[in-house]
Tab-separated table of C-alpha atoms and ligand atoms in Angstrom:
chain	number	residue	atom	x	y	z
A	26	UNK	CA	94.994	118.431	101.873
A	27	UNK	CA	96.388	117.758	98.418
A	28	UNK	CA	94.798	118.917	95.210
A	29	UNK	CA	94.501	116.345	92.431
A	30	UNK	CA	94.698	117.279	88.774
A	31	UNK	CA	93.801	115.077	85.858
A	32	UNK	CA	96.963	113.909	84.109
A	33	UNK	CA	97.628	115.776	80.847
A	34	UNK	CA	99.693	114.566	77.869
A	35	UNK	CA	102.567	116.911	78.643
A	36	UNK	CA	102.893	115.436	82.170
A	37	UNK	CA	104.160	112.144	80.729
A	38	UNK	CA	107.913	112.860	80.787
A	39	UNK	CA	107.862	114.091	84.391
A	40	UNK	CA	105.758	111.105	85.475
A	41	UNK	CA	108.197	108.731	83.729
A	42	UNK	CA	111.053	110.290	85.717
A	43	UNK	CA	109.070	109.899	88.965
A	44	UNK	CA	108.316	106.243	88.161
A	45	UNK	CA	111.978	105.552	87.375
A	46	UNK	CA	112.861	107.065	90.742
A	47	UNK	CA	110.222	105.038	92.590
A	48	UNK	CA	110.582	101.664	90.842
A	49	UNK	CA	113.963	101.791	89.101
A	50	UNK	CA	114.741	102.009	85.389
A	51	UNK	CA	113.893	98.321	84.826
A	52	UNK	CA	110.297	98.804	85.945
A	53	UNK	CA	108.945	98.175	82.460
A	54	UNK	CA	110.061	94.552	82.728
A	55	UNK	CA	107.377	93.910	85.358
A	56	UNK	CA	104.585	91.559	84.328
A	57	UNK	CA	101.929	94.221	84.899
A	58	UNK	CA	103.406	96.327	82.081
A	59	UNK	CA	102.368	93.628	79.584
A	60	UNK	CA	98.792	94.688	80.360
A	61	UNK	CA	99.584	98.331	79.587
A	62	UNK	CA	101.840	98.235	76.540
A	63	UNK	CA	100.049	99.800	73.582
A	64	UNK	CA	96.850	100.364	75.571
A	65	UNK	CA	95.562	103.802	76.514
A	66	UNK	CA	95.068	104.489	80.225
A	67	UNK	CA	91.499	105.105	81.353
A	68	UNK	CA	90.553	108.672	80.641
A	69	UNK	CA	89.589	110.681	83.687
A	70	UNK	CA	91.151	108.293	86.210
A	71	UNK	CA	94.835	109.212	85.928
A	72	UNK	CA	95.794	111.963	88.347
A	73	UNK	CA	98.792	113.884	89.571
A	74	UNK	CA	99.399	115.885	92.739
A	75	UNK	CA	101.514	118.989	92.158
A	76	UNK	CA	103.628	120.971	94.567
A	77	UNK	CA	101.540	123.744	96.168
A	78	UNK	CA	98.700	122.780	93.815
A	79	UNK	CA	100.229	125.093	91.173
A	80	UNK	CA	100.154	124.073	87.476
A	81	UNK	CA	103.872	124.881	87.330
A	82	UNK	CA	104.699	123.000	90.547
A	83	UNK	CA	106.641	119.723	90.466
A	84	UNK	CA	104.651	116.523	90.280
A	85	UNK	CA	104.727	114.954	93.758
A	86	UNK	CA	102.633	111.887	93.054
A	87	UNK	CA	100.939	110.055	90.227
A	88	UNK	CA	98.328	107.322	89.773
A	89	UNK	CA	97.146	105.600	86.614
A	90	UNK	CA	94.446	103.064	85.687
A	91	UNK	CA	94.146	100.754	82.691
A	92	UNK	CA	91.363	98.693	81.171
A	93	UNK	CA	91.628	94.980	81.816
A	94	UNK	CA	89.731	91.812	80.989
A	95	UNK	CA	89.203	88.985	83.479
A	96	UNK	CA	88.590	86.035	81.225
A	97	UNK	CA	86.829	86.838	77.958
A	98	UNK	CA	83.744	88.511	79.432
A	99	UNK	CA	84.488	90.430	82.631
A	100	UNK	CA	85.825	93.974	82.462
A	101	UNK	CA	87.859	95.439	85.307
A	102	UNK	CA	90.457	98.113	86.011
A	103	UNK	CA	94.173	97.600	86.543
A	104	UNK	CA	95.520	100.206	88.973
A	105	UNK	CA	99.118	101.316	88.765
A	106	UNK	CA	101.656	102.561	88.951
A	107	UNK	CA	101.127	104.621	92.094
A	108	UNK	CA	104.184	106.614	93.082
A	109	UNK	CA	105.044	109.496	95.393
A	110	UNK	CA	108.313	111.456	95.469
A	111	UNK	CA	110.571	109.970	98.177
A	112	UNK	CA	110.827	113.194	100.200
A	113	UNK	CA	107.019	113.498	100.379
A	114	UNK	CA	106.202	109.962	101.470
A	115	UNK	CA	104.166	109.460	104.602
A	116	UNK	CA	102.301	112.750	104.197
A	117	UNK	CA	99.127	111.269	102.739
A	118	UNK	CA	99.722	111.962	99.035
A	119	UNK	CA	99.367	108.266	98.184
A	120	UNK	CA	96.191	107.893	100.234
A	121	UNK	CA	94.652	110.964	98.609
A	122	UNK	CA	95.449	109.650	95.117
A	123	UNK	CA	94.015	106.234	96.000
A	124	UNK	CA	90.792	107.392	97.647
A	125	UNK	CA	89.878	110.127	95.180
A	126	UNK	CA	90.625	108.026	92.108
A	127	UNK	CA	88.693	105.026	93.439
A	128	UNK	CA	85.713	107.293	94.138
A	129	UNK	CA	85.922	108.607	90.580
A	130	UNK	CA	86.194	105.081	89.188
A	131	UNK	CA	83.057	104.085	91.083
A	132	UNK	CA	81.283	107.201	89.802
A	133	UNK	CA	82.235	106.167	86.255
A	134	UNK	CA	80.477	102.836	86.789
A	135	UNK	CA	83.512	100.585	87.227
A	136	UNK	CA	82.935	97.658	89.551
A	137	UNK	CA	86.276	95.935	90.181
A	138	UNK	CA	89.882	97.068	90.396
A	139	UNK	CA	92.979	94.874	90.542
A	140	UNK	CA	96.623	95.702	91.172
A	141	UNK	CA	99.969	94.114	91.882
A	142	UNK	CA	101.350	95.372	95.180
A	143	UNK	CA	101.778	95.044	98.921
A	144	UNK	CA	98.643	94.042	100.828
A	145	UNK	CA	100.124	95.807	103.879
A	146	UNK	CA	99.654	99.130	102.094
A	147	UNK	CA	96.576	98.531	99.963
A	148	UNK	CA	94.345	96.750	102.517
A	149	UNK	CA	93.410	100.148	103.981
A	150	UNK	CA	91.745	101.011	100.657
A	151	UNK	CA	89.650	97.834	100.602
A	152	UNK	CA	91.987	95.523	98.686
A	153	UNK	CA	92.209	91.821	99.472
A	154	UNK	CA	94.198	88.928	97.981
A	155	UNK	CA	92.774	88.080	94.570
A	156	UNK	CA	94.181	84.560	94.152
A	157	UNK	CA	91.834	82.937	96.713
A	158	UNK	CA	88.920	84.395	94.723
A	159	UNK	CA	90.164	82.743	91.532
A	160	UNK	CA	91.983	85.659	89.858
A	161	UNK	CA	95.339	84.890	88.256
A	162	UNK	CA	97.953	86.997	86.512
A	163	UNK	CA	100.290	84.533	84.815
A	164	UNK	CA	103.986	85.053	85.680
A	165	UNK	CA	103.177	87.265	88.685
A	166	UNK	CA	103.554	86.234	92.343
A	167	UNK	CA	100.001	85.224	93.338
A	168	UNK	CA	100.131	86.836	96.784
A	169	UNK	CA	100.836	90.255	95.221
A	170	UNK	CA	97.697	90.252	93.078
A	171	UNK	CA	95.002	92.193	94.939
A	172	UNK	CA	91.399	93.085	94.167
A	173	UNK	CA	88.864	95.585	95.506
A	174	UNK	CA	85.218	96.153	94.706
A	175	UNK	CA	84.200	99.647	93.688
A	176	UNK	CA	80.545	98.836	94.070
A	177	UNK	CA	79.327	97.009	97.167
A	178	UNK	CA	78.703	93.358	96.323
A	179	UNK	CA	80.681	93.351	93.061
A	180	UNK	CA	82.732	90.394	94.293
A	181	UNK	CA	79.736	88.403	95.524
A	182	UNK	CA	79.461	85.249	93.461
A	183	UNK	CA	82.425	86.362	91.351
A	184	UNK	CA	84.588	83.391	90.376
A	185	UNK	CA	87.574	85.393	89.148
A	186	UNK	CA	89.533	84.261	86.118
A	187	UNK	CA	92.758	84.843	84.247
A	188	UNK	CA	93.696	88.462	83.656
A	189	UNK	CA	93.909	89.296	79.961
A	190	UNK	CA	95.011	92.360	78.052
A	191	UNK	CA	92.148	94.636	77.084
A	192	UNK	CA	91.603	95.108	73.390
A	193	UNK	CA	93.534	98.317	72.543
A	194	UNK	CA	90.894	99.292	70.016
A	195	UNK	CA	88.134	99.244	72.606
A	196	UNK	CA	90.050	100.813	75.479
A	197	UNK	CA	89.016	104.338	74.528
A	198	UNK	CA	85.407	103.257	74.981
A	199	UNK	CA	86.005	101.600	78.324
A	200	UNK	CA	84.383	104.268	80.472
A	201	UNK	CA	81.167	103.990	78.549
A	202	UNK	CA	81.055	100.220	78.228
A	203	UNK	CA	81.920	99.655	81.893
A	204	UNK	CA	78.498	100.981	82.838
A	205	UNK	CA	77.005	97.820	81.466
A	206	UNK	CA	79.705	95.453	82.676
A	207	UNK	CA	78.701	92.332	84.535
A	208	UNK	CA	80.710	90.509	87.166
B	308	COA	C1	103.643	103.318	98.348
B	308	COA	C2	103.604	104.840	98.201
B	308	COA	C3	102.894	105.225	96.921
B	308	COA	C4	102.820	105.413	99.390
B	308	COA	O1	102.684	106.817	99.219
B	308	COA	P1	102.645	107.779	100.500
B	308	COA	O2	102.230	109.120	100.038
B	308	COA	O3	103.909	107.680	101.258
B	308	COA	O4	101.476	107.073	101.309
B	308	COA	P2	100.635	107.632	102.524
B	308	COA	O5	101.266	108.877	103.087
B	308	COA	O6	99.238	107.721	102.092
B	308	COA	O7	100.747	106.435	103.562
B	308	COA	C5	101.942	106.222	104.239
B	308	COA	C6	101.812	104.966	105.071
B	308	COA	O8	101.883	103.832	104.211
B	308	COA	C7	102.903	102.975	104.664
B	308	COA	N1	103.475	102.286	103.510
B	308	COA	C8	104.072	102.793	102.438
B	308	COA	N2	104.476	101.827	101.605
B	308	COA	C9	104.111	100.665	102.176
B	308	COA	C10	104.263	99.308	101.818
B	308	COA	N3	104.853	98.946	100.664
B	308	COA	N4	103.778	98.370	102.665
B	308	COA	C11	103.159	98.707	103.818
B	308	COA	N5	102.990	99.992	104.204
B	308	COA	C12	103.476	100.943	103.398
B	308	COA	C13	103.888	103.889	105.351
B	308	COA	O9	104.700	103.183	106.247
B	308	COA	C14	102.940	104.822	106.054
B	308	COA	O10	102.440	104.212	107.208
B	308	COA	P3	101.860	105.066	108.452
B	308	COA	O11	100.674	105.793	107.933
B	308	COA	O12	101.501	104.027	109.454
B	308	COA	O13	102.969	105.967	108.864
B	308	COA	C15	105.026	105.463	98.217
B	308	COA	O14	105.682	105.004	99.370
B	308	COA	C16	105.859	105.105	96.990
B	308	COA	O15	105.829	105.810	95.995
B	308	COA	N6	106.624	104.016	97.095
B	308	COA	C17	107.486	103.567	95.993
B	308	COA	C18	106.656	103.011	94.870
B	308	COA	C19	105.717	101.927	95.345
B	308	COA	O16	106.099	101.047	96.116
B	308	COA	N7	104.450	102.013	94.843
B	308	COA	C20	103.399	101.087	95.246
B	308	COA	C21	103.545	99.720	94.681
B	308	COA	S1	103.263	98.465	95.930
């Protein structure tokens, strides 16, 4: 059982080092980063797992979420990066970060979450290919774009759309405005 803590500002440097380790120093060239640059992550949804659950323990895993627009009208979440220290992989840290954060996102009123990643890993958390449902992230490999509903039925009748950067000015309000979001 791993204990999640909400990410704090002073965790950023250690998380950056973990992400460099997991994805390589060129990670910021990935298309998904264009949806994060200059935009605040969603408050209350970014978590870390620390060694022994102690505040002073090393960060073993990290997950972040960002506001996202699908077309001009539909709000969603962009999940990522998710990373776990190499020596801890396979112990359930990733699954704990995924399940607990998705539960929290649903509690906050979010309806849809998208990510770029391997279906073989993310299917167990309810993700499915997003391209067949009409979602597109320009310049990204279509088969790596995945979507999951956080509320049962959120994808019913949903026709997808092109993923757009959220407005940085409104991202701080995202948790509140998501409660009224339509899909
Ligand atoms: C992907 C990652 C976050 C998983 O974290 P974790 O704590 O090892 O995950 P869990 O312990 O919850 O699950 C491990 C299981 O996922 C599987 N798995 C891990 N990465 C996978 C992948 N890319 N594709 C398919 N299965 C994968 C493992 O083989 C293992 O399978 P098992 O349960 O049958 O033994 C971690 O491996 C990591 O940081 N990888 C590098 C960064 C990365 O790829 N991030 C995700 C972007 S796609």
